[in-house]
CSV table of C-alpha atoms in Angstrom, one decimal:
chain,number,residue,atom,x,y,z
A,278,MET,CA,-0.1,0.2,0.0
A,279,SER,CA,1.3,3.5,-0.8
A,280,ALA,CA,1.7,5.5,2.6
A,281,HIS,CA,0.0,9.1,2.9
A,282,HIS,CA,2.7,11.8,2.2
A,283,ILE,CA,2.4,14.6,4.8
A,284,PHE,CA,4.3,18.1,4.7
A,285,VAL,CA,5.5,19.7,8.0
A,286,VAL,CA,6.1,23.6,7.5
A,287,ASP,CA,7.6,25.2,10.7
A,288,ASP,CA,10.6,27.5,11.3
A,289,GLU,CA,11.4,25.7,14.6
A,290,PRO,CA,13.9,22.7,13.8
A,291,ASP,CA,12.8,20.9,16.9
A,292,ILE,CA,9.4,21.2,16.1
A,293,ARG,CA,9.8,19.7,12.7
A,294,GLU,CA,12.0,16.9,13.5
A,295,THR,CA,9.8,15.8,16.5
A,296,VAL,CA,6.5,15.8,14.5
A,297,LYS,CA,8.4,14.3,11.4
A,298,ASP,CA,9.7,11.3,13.6
A,299,ILE,CA,6.5,10.7,15.2
A,300,LEU,CA,4.4,10.7,11.8
A,301,GLU,CA,7.1,8.4,10.3
A,302,ASP,CA,6.6,6.1,13.2
A,303,GLU,CA,2.9,5.9,12.3
A,304,GLY,CA,3.9,4.9,8.9
A,305,PHE,CA,3.7,8.2,7.0
A,306,VAL,CA,5.8,9.7,4.5
A,307,VAL,CA,7.1,12.9,5.9
A,308,ILE,CA,8.7,15.7,4.0
A,309,ALA,CA,9.7,19.1,6.3
A,310,ALA,CA,9.8,22.5,5.1
A,311,GLU,CA,11.3,25.6,7.3
A,312,ASN,CA,9.6,28.5,5.8
A,313,ALA,CA,6.9,29.5,3.0
A,314,GLU,CA,9.2,29.4,0.1
A,315,ALA,CA,10.2,25.7,1.0
A,316,ALA,CA,6.6,24.9,1.2
A,317,ARG,CA,6.0,26.2,-2.3
A,318,HIS,CA,9.0,24.4,-3.5
A,319,ALA,CA,8.2,21.1,-1.9
A,320,LEU,CA,4.4,21.4,-3.4
A,321,ARG,CA,6.1,21.6,-6.9
A,322,GLU,CA,7.7,18.6,-6.5
A,323,ARG,CA,4.8,16.5,-5.1
A,324,ARG,CA,1.0,16.9,-4.4
A,325,PRO,CA,0.7,16.0,-0.5
A,326,ASP,CA,-2.1,14.4,1.2
A,327,LEU,CA,-2.1,16.6,4.3
A,328,MET,CA,-0.1,19.5,5.3
A,329,LEU,CA,0.6,20.7,8.8
A,330,LEU,CA,1.5,24.7,8.5
A,331,ASP,CA,2.8,27.0,11.3
A,332,ILE,CA,1.4,30.5,11.3
A,333,TRP,CA,4.8,32.4,12.4
A,334,MET,CA,7.5,32.1,10.0
A,335,PRO,CA,10.1,34.4,9.0
A,336,ASP,CA,9.3,34.9,5.3
A,337,LEU,CA,5.5,35.1,4.9
A,338,ASP,CA,3.0,34.3,7.8
A,339,GLY,CA,0.8,30.9,7.7
A,340,ILE,CA,-2.3,32.6,7.2
A,341,SER,CA,-1.0,34.8,4.2
A,342,LEU,CA,0.3,31.4,2.3
A,343,LEU,CA,-3.4,29.7,3.1
A,344,LYS,CA,-4.9,32.8,1.5
A,345,GLU,CA,-2.6,32.5,-1.5
A,346,TRP,CA,-3.6,28.8,-2.1
A,347,ALA,CA,-7.2,29.4,-1.3
A,348,GLU,CA,-7.8,32.1,-3.8
A,349,ASP,CA,-5.9,30.0,-6.4
A,350,GLY,CA,-8.5,28.6,-9.0
A,351,ASP,CA,-8.0,25.2,-8.0
A,352,GLY,CA,-8.4,26.0,-4.1
A,353,LEU,CA,-6.0,24.4,-1.3
A,354,PRO,CA,-3.7,21.8,-2.5
A,355,CYS,CA,-4.8,19.1,0.3
A,356,PRO,CA,-6.4,19.2,3.8
A,357,ILE,CA,-4.3,21.8,5.9
A,358,ILE,CA,-4.0,21.7,9.9
A,359,MET,CA,-2.7,25.2,11.3
A,360,MET,CA,-0.4,25.3,14.2
A,361,SER,CA,0.6,28.1,16.1
A,362,GLY,CA,2.1,29.1,19.9
A,363,HIS,CA,0.7,32.6,19.6
A,364,GLY,CA,-2.7,31.9,18.2
A,365,THR,CA,-6.0,34.1,18.7
A,366,VAL,CA,-9.6,33.3,18.2
A,367,GLU,CA,-9.7,35.9,15.4
A,368,THR,CA,-6.7,33.9,14.0
A,369,ALA,CA,-8.4,30.4,14.0
A,370,VAL,CA,-11.7,31.7,12.8
A,371,GLU,CA,-9.7,33.3,9.8
A,372,ALA,CA,-8.0,30.0,9.1
A,373,THR,CA,-11.1,28.2,9.0
A,374,ARG,CA,-12.8,30.4,6.8
A,375,LEU,CA,-9.9,30.3,4.2
A,376,GLY,CA,-10.7,26.6,4.3
A,377,ALA,CA,-8.3,25.0,6.9
A,378,TYR,CA,-9.3,21.9,8.6
A,379,ASP,CA,-8.4,22.6,12.2
A,380,PHE,CA,-6.1,24.6,14.5
A,381,LEU,CA,-3.7,23.0,16.9
A,382,GLU,CA,-2.1,25.2,19.5
A,383,LYS,CA,1.5,24.7,20.6
A,384,PRO,CA,3.1,22.9,22.5
A,385,LEU,CA,1.5,20.2,20.6
A,386,SER,CA,0.0,17.4,22.1
A,387,MET,CA,1.1,14.4,19.8
A,388,ALA,CA,-1.7,12.2,20.9
A,389,LYS,CA,-4.2,15.1,19.8
A,390,LEU,CA,-1.7,15.7,16.9
A,391,LEU,CA,-2.0,12.2,15.3
A,392,LEU,CA,-6.1,12.0,16.0
A,393,THR,CA,-6.4,15.4,14.1
A,394,VAL,CA,-4.3,14.0,11.3
A,395,GLU,CA,-6.3,10.7,10.9
A,396,ARG,CA,-9.8,12.8,11.1
A,397,ALA,CA,-8.5,15.2,8.4
A,398,LEU,CA,-7.4,12.2,6.1
A,399,GLU,CA,-10.7,10.5,6.5
A,400,ALA,CA,-12.7,13.6,6.2
A,401,ASP,CA,-11.0,14.5,2.8
A,402,LYS,CA,-11.8,10.8,1.6
A,403,LEU,CA,-15.5,11.2,2.5
A,404,VAL,CA,-15.3,14.6,0.6
A,405,LYS,CA,-13.7,13.1,-2.5
A,406,GLU,CA,-16.5,10.1,-2.1
A,407,ASN,CA,-19.3,12.4,-1.9
A,408,VAL,CA,-18.0,14.5,-4.9
A,409,GLY,CA,-18.1,11.1,-6.7
A,410,LEU,CA,-21.5,10.4,-5.7
A,411,ARG,CA,-22.8,13.3,-6.9
A,412,ARG,CA,-21.3,12.8,-10.6
A,413,ARG,CA,-23.2,9.5,-10.1
A,414,THR,CA,-19.9,7.8,-10.0
A,415,PRO,CA,-20.8,4.1,-9.2
A,416,LEU,CA,-20.2,2.6,-5.7
A,417,VAL,CA,-17.5,0.1,-5.6
A,418,HIS,CA,-19.2,-3.4,-5.6
A,419,GLU,CA,-18.3,-6.8,-6.8
A,420,PRO,CA,-19.4,-7.3,-10.2
A,421,VAL,CA,-22.9,-9.3,-10.1
A,422,GLY,CA,-23.5,-12.5,-11.7
A,423,ARG,CA,-23.2,-16.3,-10.8
A,424,SER,CA,-22.6,-17.6,-14.4
A,425,ALA,CA,-19.5,-19.4,-14.8
A,426,VAL,CA,-17.9,-16.6,-16.8
A,427,MET,CA,-18.4,-13.9,-14.3
A,428,GLN,CA,-17.1,-16.2,-11.3
A,429,ARG,CA,-14.3,-16.6,-13.4
A,430,LEU,CA,-13.5,-12.9,-14.1
A,431,ARG,CA,-13.7,-12.2,-10.4
A,432,GLU,CA,-11.2,-14.7,-9.5
A,433,GLN,CA,-8.9,-13.4,-12.1
A,434,VAL,CA,-9.2,-9.7,-11.1
A,435,LYS,CA,-8.6,-10.6,-7.6
A,436,ARG,CA,-5.2,-12.7,-8.6
A,437,ILE,CA,-4.1,-9.6,-10.8
A,438,ALA,CA,-4.8,-7.0,-7.9
A,439,GLN,CA,-2.1,-8.8,-5.8
A,440,HIS,CA,0.4,-7.4,-8.4
A,441,ASP,CA,1.0,-3.9,-9.2
A,442,THR,CA,1.0,-4.5,-13.0
A,443,TRP,CA,-0.9,-2.5,-15.6
A,444,VAL,CA,-4.2,-3.7,-17.2
A,445,LEU,CA,-5.9,-3.4,-20.6
A,446,ILE,CA,-9.7,-3.9,-20.0
A,447,THR,CA,-11.6,-4.4,-23.4
A,448,GLY,CA,-15.5,-4.8,-24.1
A,449,GLU,CA,-18.4,-3.4,-25.5
A,450,PRO,CA,-19.9,-0.2,-24.3
A,451,GLY,CA,-21.8,-1.0,-21.3
A,452,SER,CA,-20.3,-4.2,-20.4
A,453,GLY,CA,-18.8,-3.3,-17.0
A,454,ARG,CA,-15.4,-2.2,-17.8
A,455,GLU,CA,-15.2,0.7,-15.4
A,456,THR,CA,-17.0,-1.8,-12.7
A,457,PHE,CA,-14.3,-4.1,-13.2
A,458,ALA,CA,-11.8,-1.3,-13.1
A,459,ARG,CA,-12.9,-0.3,-9.8
A,460,PHE,CA,-13.1,-3.6,-8.3
A,461,LEU,CA,-9.8,-4.2,-9.4
A,462,HIS,CA,-8.7,-1.1,-7.5
A,463,SER,CA,-10.6,-2.2,-4.3
A,464,GLN,CA,-9.0,-5.5,-4.0
A,465,SER,CA,-5.2,-3.9,-4.4
A,466,GLY,CA,-2.9,-2.8,-2.0
A,467,ARG,CA,-3.7,0.9,-3.6
A,468,LYS,CA,-7.5,0.4,-2.4
A,469,GLU,CA,-7.1,3.4,0.3
A,470,ARG,CA,-5.6,5.8,-2.2
A,471,PRO,CA,-7.4,7.9,-5.1
A,472,PHE,CA,-9.1,6.1,-8.0
A,473,VAL,CA,-9.1,8.8,-11.1
A,474,ASP,CA,-11.4,8.2,-13.8
A,475,LEU,CA,-10.0,10.1,-16.8
A,476,GLY,CA,-12.0,10.1,-20.1
A,477,THR,CA,-9.2,10.1,-22.8
A,478,SER,CA,-11.8,11.8,-25.3
A,479,ALA,CA,-11.3,15.0,-23.0
A,480,LEU,CA,-7.6,15.2,-24.1
A,481,THR,CA,-7.8,17.5,-27.1
A,482,ARG,CA,-5.0,18.5,-28.8
A,483,GLY,CA,-3.2,21.2,-27.0
A,484,ASN,CA,-4.5,20.4,-23.4
A,485,ALA,CA,-3.3,16.7,-23.0
A,486,ALA,CA,-0.2,17.5,-21.4
A,487,ARG,CA,-2.0,20.1,-19.0
A,488,GLU,CA,-4.7,17.3,-18.2
A,489,LEU,CA,-2.2,14.4,-17.6
A,490,PHE,CA,0.6,16.3,-16.1
A,491,GLY,CA,-0.7,19.6,-14.7
A,492,SER,CA,1.1,23.1,-14.9
A,493,GLU,CA,2.8,25.6,-13.0
A,494,GLU,CA,1.5,29.3,-14.0
A,495,ASN,CA,2.4,32.3,-12.2
A,496,GLY,CA,3.6,30.3,-9.0
A,497,ARG,CA,0.4,28.7,-8.9
A,498,ILE,CA,0.4,24.7,-9.3
A,499,HIS,CA,-2.4,23.0,-11.4
A,500,TYR,CA,-2.2,19.0,-10.6
A,501,GLY,CA,-3.0,16.7,-13.5
A,502,SER,CA,-4.5,13.3,-13.4
A,503,LEU,CA,-1.3,11.4,-12.8
A,504,GLU,CA,-0.6,13.5,-9.4
A,505,GLN,CA,-4.2,13.3,-8.4
A,506,ALA,CA,-4.1,9.7,-8.6
A,507,ALA,CA,-0.8,9.2,-6.8
A,508,GLY,CA,-0.4,6.2,-5.1
A,509,GLY,CA,-3.6,4.9,-6.4
A,510,THR,CA,-5.4,3.9,-9.7
A,511,LEU,CA,-5.6,5.8,-12.9
A,512,LEU,CA,-8.4,4.8,-15.3
A,513,LEU,CA,-7.8,5.8,-19.0
A,514,ASP,CA,-11.2,5.4,-20.2
A,515,GLU,CA,-11.5,4.8,-23.9
A,516,VAL,CA,-7.8,5.0,-24.4
A,517,ALA,CA,-8.2,4.6,-28.1
A,518,ASP,CA,-9.5,8.0,-28.3
A,519,MET,CA,-6.2,9.8,-27.6
A,520,ASP,CA,-4.6,11.5,-30.3
A,521,LEU,CA,-1.1,10.7,-31.2
A,522,GLU,CA,0.3,13.6,-29.7
A,523,ALA,CA,-1.1,12.7,-26.2
A,524,GLN,CA,0.0,9.1,-26.8
A,525,GLY,CA,3.6,10.4,-27.5
A,526,GLN,CA,3.5,12.5,-24.2
A,527,LEU,CA,2.2,9.8,-22.0
A,528,LEU,CA,4.4,7.2,-23.4
A,529,GLY,CA,7.5,9.6,-22.7
A,530,ALA,CA,6.5,9.8,-19.0
A,531,LEU,CA,5.6,6.2,-18.8
A,532,ASP,CA,9.3,5.6,-20.3
A,533,THR,CA,11.2,7.7,-17.8
A,534,GLY,CA,8.8,7.2,-14.7
A,535,SER,CA,8.4,10.9,-14.2
A,536,PHE,CA,7.3,13.7,-16.0
A,537,LEU,CA,7.2,17.5,-16.0
A,538,ARG,CA,4.3,19.8,-15.3
A,539,VAL,CA,3.6,22.5,-18.1
A,540,ALA,CA,6.1,25.1,-17.5
A,541,GLY,CA,7.6,23.3,-14.8
A,542,SER,CA,11.3,22.7,-14.1
A,543,GLU,CA,11.2,19.8,-11.5
A,544,PRO,CA,10.6,16.0,-12.7
A,545,VAL,CA,7.5,14.4,-10.8
A,546,PRO,CA,7.8,10.6,-10.1
A,547,ILE,CA,4.9,8.5,-11.3
A,548,ASP,CA,3.3,6.2,-8.7
A,549,VAL,CA,0.1,4.9,-10.0
A,550,ARG,CA,-1.0,1.9,-11.3
A,551,ILE,CA,-2.6,2.7,-14.9
A,552,VAL,CA,-5.7,0.7,-16.2
A,553,ALA,CA,-6.6,1.4,-19.7
A,554,ALA,CA,-10.1,0.6,-21.1
A,555,THR,CA,-11.4,0.6,-24.5
A,556,GLN,CA,-14.2,-0.8,-26.9
A,557,ARG,CA,-12.0,-1.2,-29.8
A,558,ASP,CA,-9.5,-3.5,-31.0
A,559,LEU,CA,-6.2,-1.8,-30.2
A,560,LYS,CA,-4.3,-4.2,-32.3
A,561,GLU,CA,-6.3,-2.9,-35.3
A,562,ASP,CA,-5.6,0.5,-34.4
A,563,VAL,CA,-1.9,-0.2,-34.4
A,564,GLN,CA,-1.9,-1.6,-37.8
A,565,SER,CA,-4.0,1.2,-39.4
A,566,GLY,CA,-1.6,3.8,-37.6
A,567,HIS,CA,-4.0,5.3,-35.1
A,568,PHE,CA,-2.5,4.0,-31.8
A,569,ARG,CA,1.2,3.6,-31.1
A,570,GLU,CA,2.7,0.3,-30.9
A,571,ASP,CA,5.0,1.0,-28.3
A,572,LEU,CA,2.2,2.5,-26.0
A,573,PHE,CA,0.1,-0.4,-26.7
A,574,TYR,CA,2.7,-2.9,-25.3
A,575,HIS,CA,3.4,-0.5,-22.2
A,576,LEU,CA,-0.4,-0.7,-21.4
A,577,ASN,CA,-1.1,-4.3,-22.5
A,578,VAL,CA,0.6,-6.0,-19.6
A,579,VAL,CA,-2.4,-8.1,-18.5
A,580,PRO,CA,-5.4,-8.2,-21.0
A,581,LEU,CA,-8.8,-8.4,-19.4
A,582,HIS,CA,-11.8,-9.0,-21.8
A,583,ILE,CA,-15.4,-8.3,-20.3
A,584,PRO,CA,-17.8,-10.2,-22.4
A,585,PRO,CA,-21.3,-8.5,-23.6
A,586,LEU,CA,-24.3,-9.4,-21.5
A,587,ARG,CA,-26.0,-11.6,-24.0
A,588,GLU,CA,-23.2,-13.9,-23.5
A,589,HIS,CA,-24.1,-14.6,-20.0
A,590,PRO,CA,-27.9,-14.0,-19.8
A,591,GLU,CA,-28.1,-16.4,-16.8
A,592,ASP,CA,-26.8,-13.4,-14.9
A,593,ILE,CA,-30.0,-11.2,-16.0
A,594,PRO,CA,-32.3,-11.9,-12.9
A,595,ASP,CA,-29.4,-11.1,-10.4
A,596,LEU,CA,-28.7,-8.0,-12.1
A,597,LEU,CA,-32.5,-6.7,-12.2
A,598,ASN,CA,-32.6,-7.6,-8.6
A,599,HIS,CA,-29.3,-5.9,-7.8
A,600,TYR,CA,-30.3,-2.6,-9.4
A,601,VAL,CA,-33.8,-2.6,-7.9
A,602,ASP,CA,-32.4,-2.8,-4.6
A,603,PHE,CA,-29.3,-0.3,-5.6
A,604,PHE,CA,-32.1,2.3,-6.4
A,605,ALA,CA,-34.4,1.7,-3.7
A,606,ALA,CA,-31.5,2.0,-1.3
A,607,HIS,CA,-29.5,5.1,-2.8
A,608,GLU,CA,-32.2,7.2,-4.5
A,609,LYS,CA,-35.1,6.2,-2.0
A,610,LEU,CA,-37.4,4.8,-5.1
A,611,SER,CA,-40.2,2.6,-4.6
A,612,TYR,CA,-39.3,-1.1,-4.6
A,613,ARG,CA,-40.9,-3.0,-7.3
A,614,ARG,CA,-40.3,-6.6,-8.6
A,615,PHE,CA,-40.2,-7.9,-11.9
A,616,SER,CA,-42.8,-10.5,-13.0
A,617,VAL,CA,-41.9,-13.9,-14.2
A,618,GLY,CA,-42.9,-13.0,-17.7
A,619,ALA,CA,-41.0,-9.7,-17.8
A,620,GLN,CA,-37.8,-11.6,-16.5
A,621,ASN,CA,-38.2,-14.3,-19.2
A,622,PHE,CA,-38.7,-11.6,-21.8
A,623,LEU,CA,-35.5,-9.7,-20.6
A,624,ARG,CA,-33.4,-13.1,-20.6
A,625,ASN,CA,-34.1,-13.3,-24.5
A,626,TYR,CA,-33.5,-9.6,-25.1
A,627,SER,CA,-30.2,-8.9,-27.3
A,628,TRP,CA,-29.2,-5.8,-24.7
A,629,PRO,CA,-27.4,-3.7,-26.9
A,630,GLY,CA,-26.4,-1.5,-24.5
A,631,ASN,CA,-25.2,-4.3,-22.1
A,632,ILE,CA,-25.2,-3.8,-18.4
A,633,ARG,CA,-25.8,-0.1,-18.5
A,634,GLU,CA,-29.0,-0.5,-20.4
A,635,LEU,CA,-30.0,-2.8,-18.0
A,636,LYS,CA,-29.3,-0.4,-15.2
A,637,ASN,CA,-31.0,2.4,-17.2
A,638,LEU,CA,-34.2,0.6,-17.7
A,639,VAL,CA,-34.5,-0.5,-14.1
A,640,GLN,CA,-34.1,3.3,-12.7
A,641,ARG,CA,-36.6,4.5,-15.6
A,642,LEU,CA,-39.4,1.7,-14.6
A,643,LEU,CA,-39.0,2.6,-10.8
A,644,ILE,CA,-39.4,6.2,-11.3
A,645,LEU,CA,-42.2,6.0,-14.0
A,646,GLY,CA,-44.0,3.1,-13.0
A,647,ALA,CA,-46.6,2.3,-10.3
A,648,GLY,CA,-47.6,-0.9,-8.5
A,649,ASP,CA,-45.5,-3.5,-6.7
A,650,GLU,CA,-45.1,-5.4,-10.1
A,651,ILE,CA,-43.2,-4.7,-13.2
A,652,THR,CA,-45.3,-6.3,-16.0
A,653,LEU,CA,-44.2,-7.8,-19.1
A,654,SER,CA,-46.1,-5.0,-21.4
A,655,GLU,CA,-44.4,-2.3,-19.2
A,656,VAL,CA,-40.9,-3.6,-20.0
A,657,GLU,CA,-42.0,-4.2,-23.8
A,658,ALA,CA,-43.2,-0.2,-23.9
A,659,ALA,CA,-40.1,0.7,-22.4
A,660,LEU,CA,-37.7,-0.9,-24.8
A,661,GLY,CA,-39.8,-0.1,-27.8
A,662,ASN,CA,-38.9,3.7,-27.3
A,663,THR,CA,-42.4,4.5,-26.1
A,664,PRO,CA,-42.5,6.6,-22.8
A,665,VAL,CA,-43.8,4.8,-19.7
A,666,VAL,CA,-45.6,7.6,-18.9
A,667,SER,CA,-47.8,7.3,-21.9
A,668,VAL,CA,-49.2,4.0,-20.4
A,669,GLN,CA,-49.3,5.1,-16.8
A,670,PRO,CA,-51.6,7.6,-15.1
A,671,VAL,CA,-50.1,10.9,-14.1
A,672,GLU,CA,-50.1,10.2,-10.7
A,673,GLY,CA,-48.0,7.0,-11.0
A,674,MET,CA,-44.9,8.8,-12.4
A,675,VAL,CA,-43.4,10.0,-9.2
A,676,SER,CA,-44.7,9.7,-5.8
A,677,PHE,CA,-46.8,12.3,-4.6
A,678,ASP,CA,-45.8,12.0,-0.8
A,679,GLN,CA,-42.7,14.1,-1.3
A,680,PRO,CA,-41.5,17.5,-1.6
A,681,LEU,CA,-42.5,19.3,-5.1
A,682,ARG,CA,-38.7,19.9,-5.7
A,683,GLN,CA,-37.9,16.4,-5.2
A,684,ALA,CA,-40.6,15.1,-7.5
A,685,ARG,CA,-39.8,17.6,-10.3
A,686,GLU,CA,-36.1,16.4,-10.0
A,687,LEU,CA,-37.3,12.8,-10.4
A,688,PHE,CA,-39.3,13.6,-13.3
A,689,GLU,CA,-36.6,15.7,-14.9
A,690,LYS,CA,-34.2,12.7,-14.4
A,691,ALA,CA,-36.3,10.3,-15.9
A,692,TYR,CA,-37.2,12.6,-18.8
A,693,LEU,CA,-33.6,13.4,-19.8
A,694,ASP,CA,-32.4,10.0,-19.4
A,695,TYR,CA,-35.0,9.0,-21.6
A,696,GLN,CA,-34.3,11.7,-24.4
A,697,LEU,CA,-30.5,10.6,-24.1
A,698,GLU,CA,-31.2,7.0,-24.9
A,699,LYS,CA,-33.7,7.8,-27.5
A,700,HIS,CA,-30.8,10.2,-29.4
A,701,ASN,CA,-28.1,8.0,-28.5
A,702,GLY,CA,-26.4,10.7,-26.5
A,703,ASN,CA,-26.7,13.3,-29.3
A,704,VAL,CA,-27.2,16.5,-27.3
A,705,SER,CA,-28.0,18.5,-30.3
A,706,LYS,CA,-31.0,16.4,-31.4
A,707,MET,CA,-32.1,16.1,-27.8
A,708,ALA,CA,-31.9,19.9,-27.2
A,709,LYS,CA,-33.9,20.4,-30.2
A,710,GLU,CA,-36.6,18.0,-29.4
A,711,ALA,CA,-36.7,19.2,-25.5
A,712,GLY,CA,-36.6,22.9,-26.8
A,713,MET,CA,-33.8,24.0,-24.6
A,714,GLU,CA,-30.5,25.8,-25.6
A,715,ARG,CA,-27.4,23.4,-25.4
A,716,THR,CA,-25.8,25.3,-22.8
A,717,HIS,CA,-28.7,25.3,-20.6
A,718,LEU,CA,-29.3,21.6,-21.3
A,719,TYR,CA,-25.6,20.7,-20.4
A,720,ARG,CA,-25.9,22.6,-17.1
A,721,LYS,CA,-29.3,20.9,-16.4
A,722,LEU,CA,-27.6,17.5,-17.0
A,723,ARG,CA,-24.4,18.2,-14.7
A,724,SER,CA,-26.9,19.5,-11.6
A,725,LEU,CA,-29.0,16.1,-12.2
A,726,GLY,CA,-25.5,14.2,-12.1
A,727,ILE,CA,-26.3,12.7,-15.8
A,728,GLU,CA,-23.4,11.7,-17.5
A,729,ILE,CA,-23.7,12.0,-21.2
A,730,LYS,CA,-20.5,9.8,-22.1
A,731,GLU,CA,-22.5,6.8,-20.6
A,732,ARG,CA,-24.8,6.9,-23.8
A,733,ARG,CA,-22.2,7.0,-26.2
């Protein structure tokens, strides 16, 4: 497991060394700095997981340094615990206002210091998890299914996870590539560290280096995906979409084991497991000249192929039950069961969108349907691109026993989810039919946590 990195910034050598020794005894990796300039330099070398920052220092006080980082476009680089032997209530209030996690008075109680550090790291972890949930990041769970193929895949992933090797996951859209990547991370020694999902289609020409490696501009540091995932796992989603320039930049970093931020001068070491995922055949892309052969062999250390849902239909009943339970628990939707006829029909359905299509179907039926049982006719209507609302009474679309705002949000989610499915993720067509400006539509999708890339 990769240990947490902590920066200790204090102008008193005895305090620096004492705190450093105690934290190292607890298994942390500690870097000490004696003033604000040394702290800035340390940040250029590595992004820490937490910082202990003294207030009174000879070159610049800690509050001013905290304010400098707080006003940066990227915000504070990590959770920060302030320390002072001459603190006041006003100073502590100002530090908290600027985003500091806590304020410790000197002389330091080492027991309180360790407890505060542990709580700050745990709070930061929870914040990141909550951000992921708001973006509708799937909760990590063991891939569902009792078929022989799913049992074999789960065991294979558990074996791979014990080795810090890179993995190339292939499979059709919606087949569960990201689920298996997250499951791999959760089974590995890096599971307590970040999991960062980078959609490589966002690496447009000219910005790839900044997104991957970060940048240093006017003394301010923007951390790229490789540093955000430090100690953990970086998923390169749809890696085949990377242009050749971005491929070359990534390959150079992988070859040397380090990279330079844009406009930076200090090399930053790479400490991540890279998992690449794609729906395309990279060997064909290599032959056609669209993907670098040397990068392919870097990424394809261990190949893992996820079969389409139509090749293991015996798992469909378990998947239906799983997602009914999931949405009932996490989105407070009413529990409904699939009738035997509906389940048999879905076992014989071709599932072009694979597990993602099944998940979206379950969510739609729970939001728009009424009654304890999901019938065959209801399922046929939903899969036939006929909105379920057309065959249900208005009062059955959402529960009336909830606040208007929550009911409206559920309807908007269902409506926009249906429109995305209908137009295969084409936002222009969707905006035209919905009668919305594209910019307003994008804003609405983000506010509801609906990922457009899932439909493509």
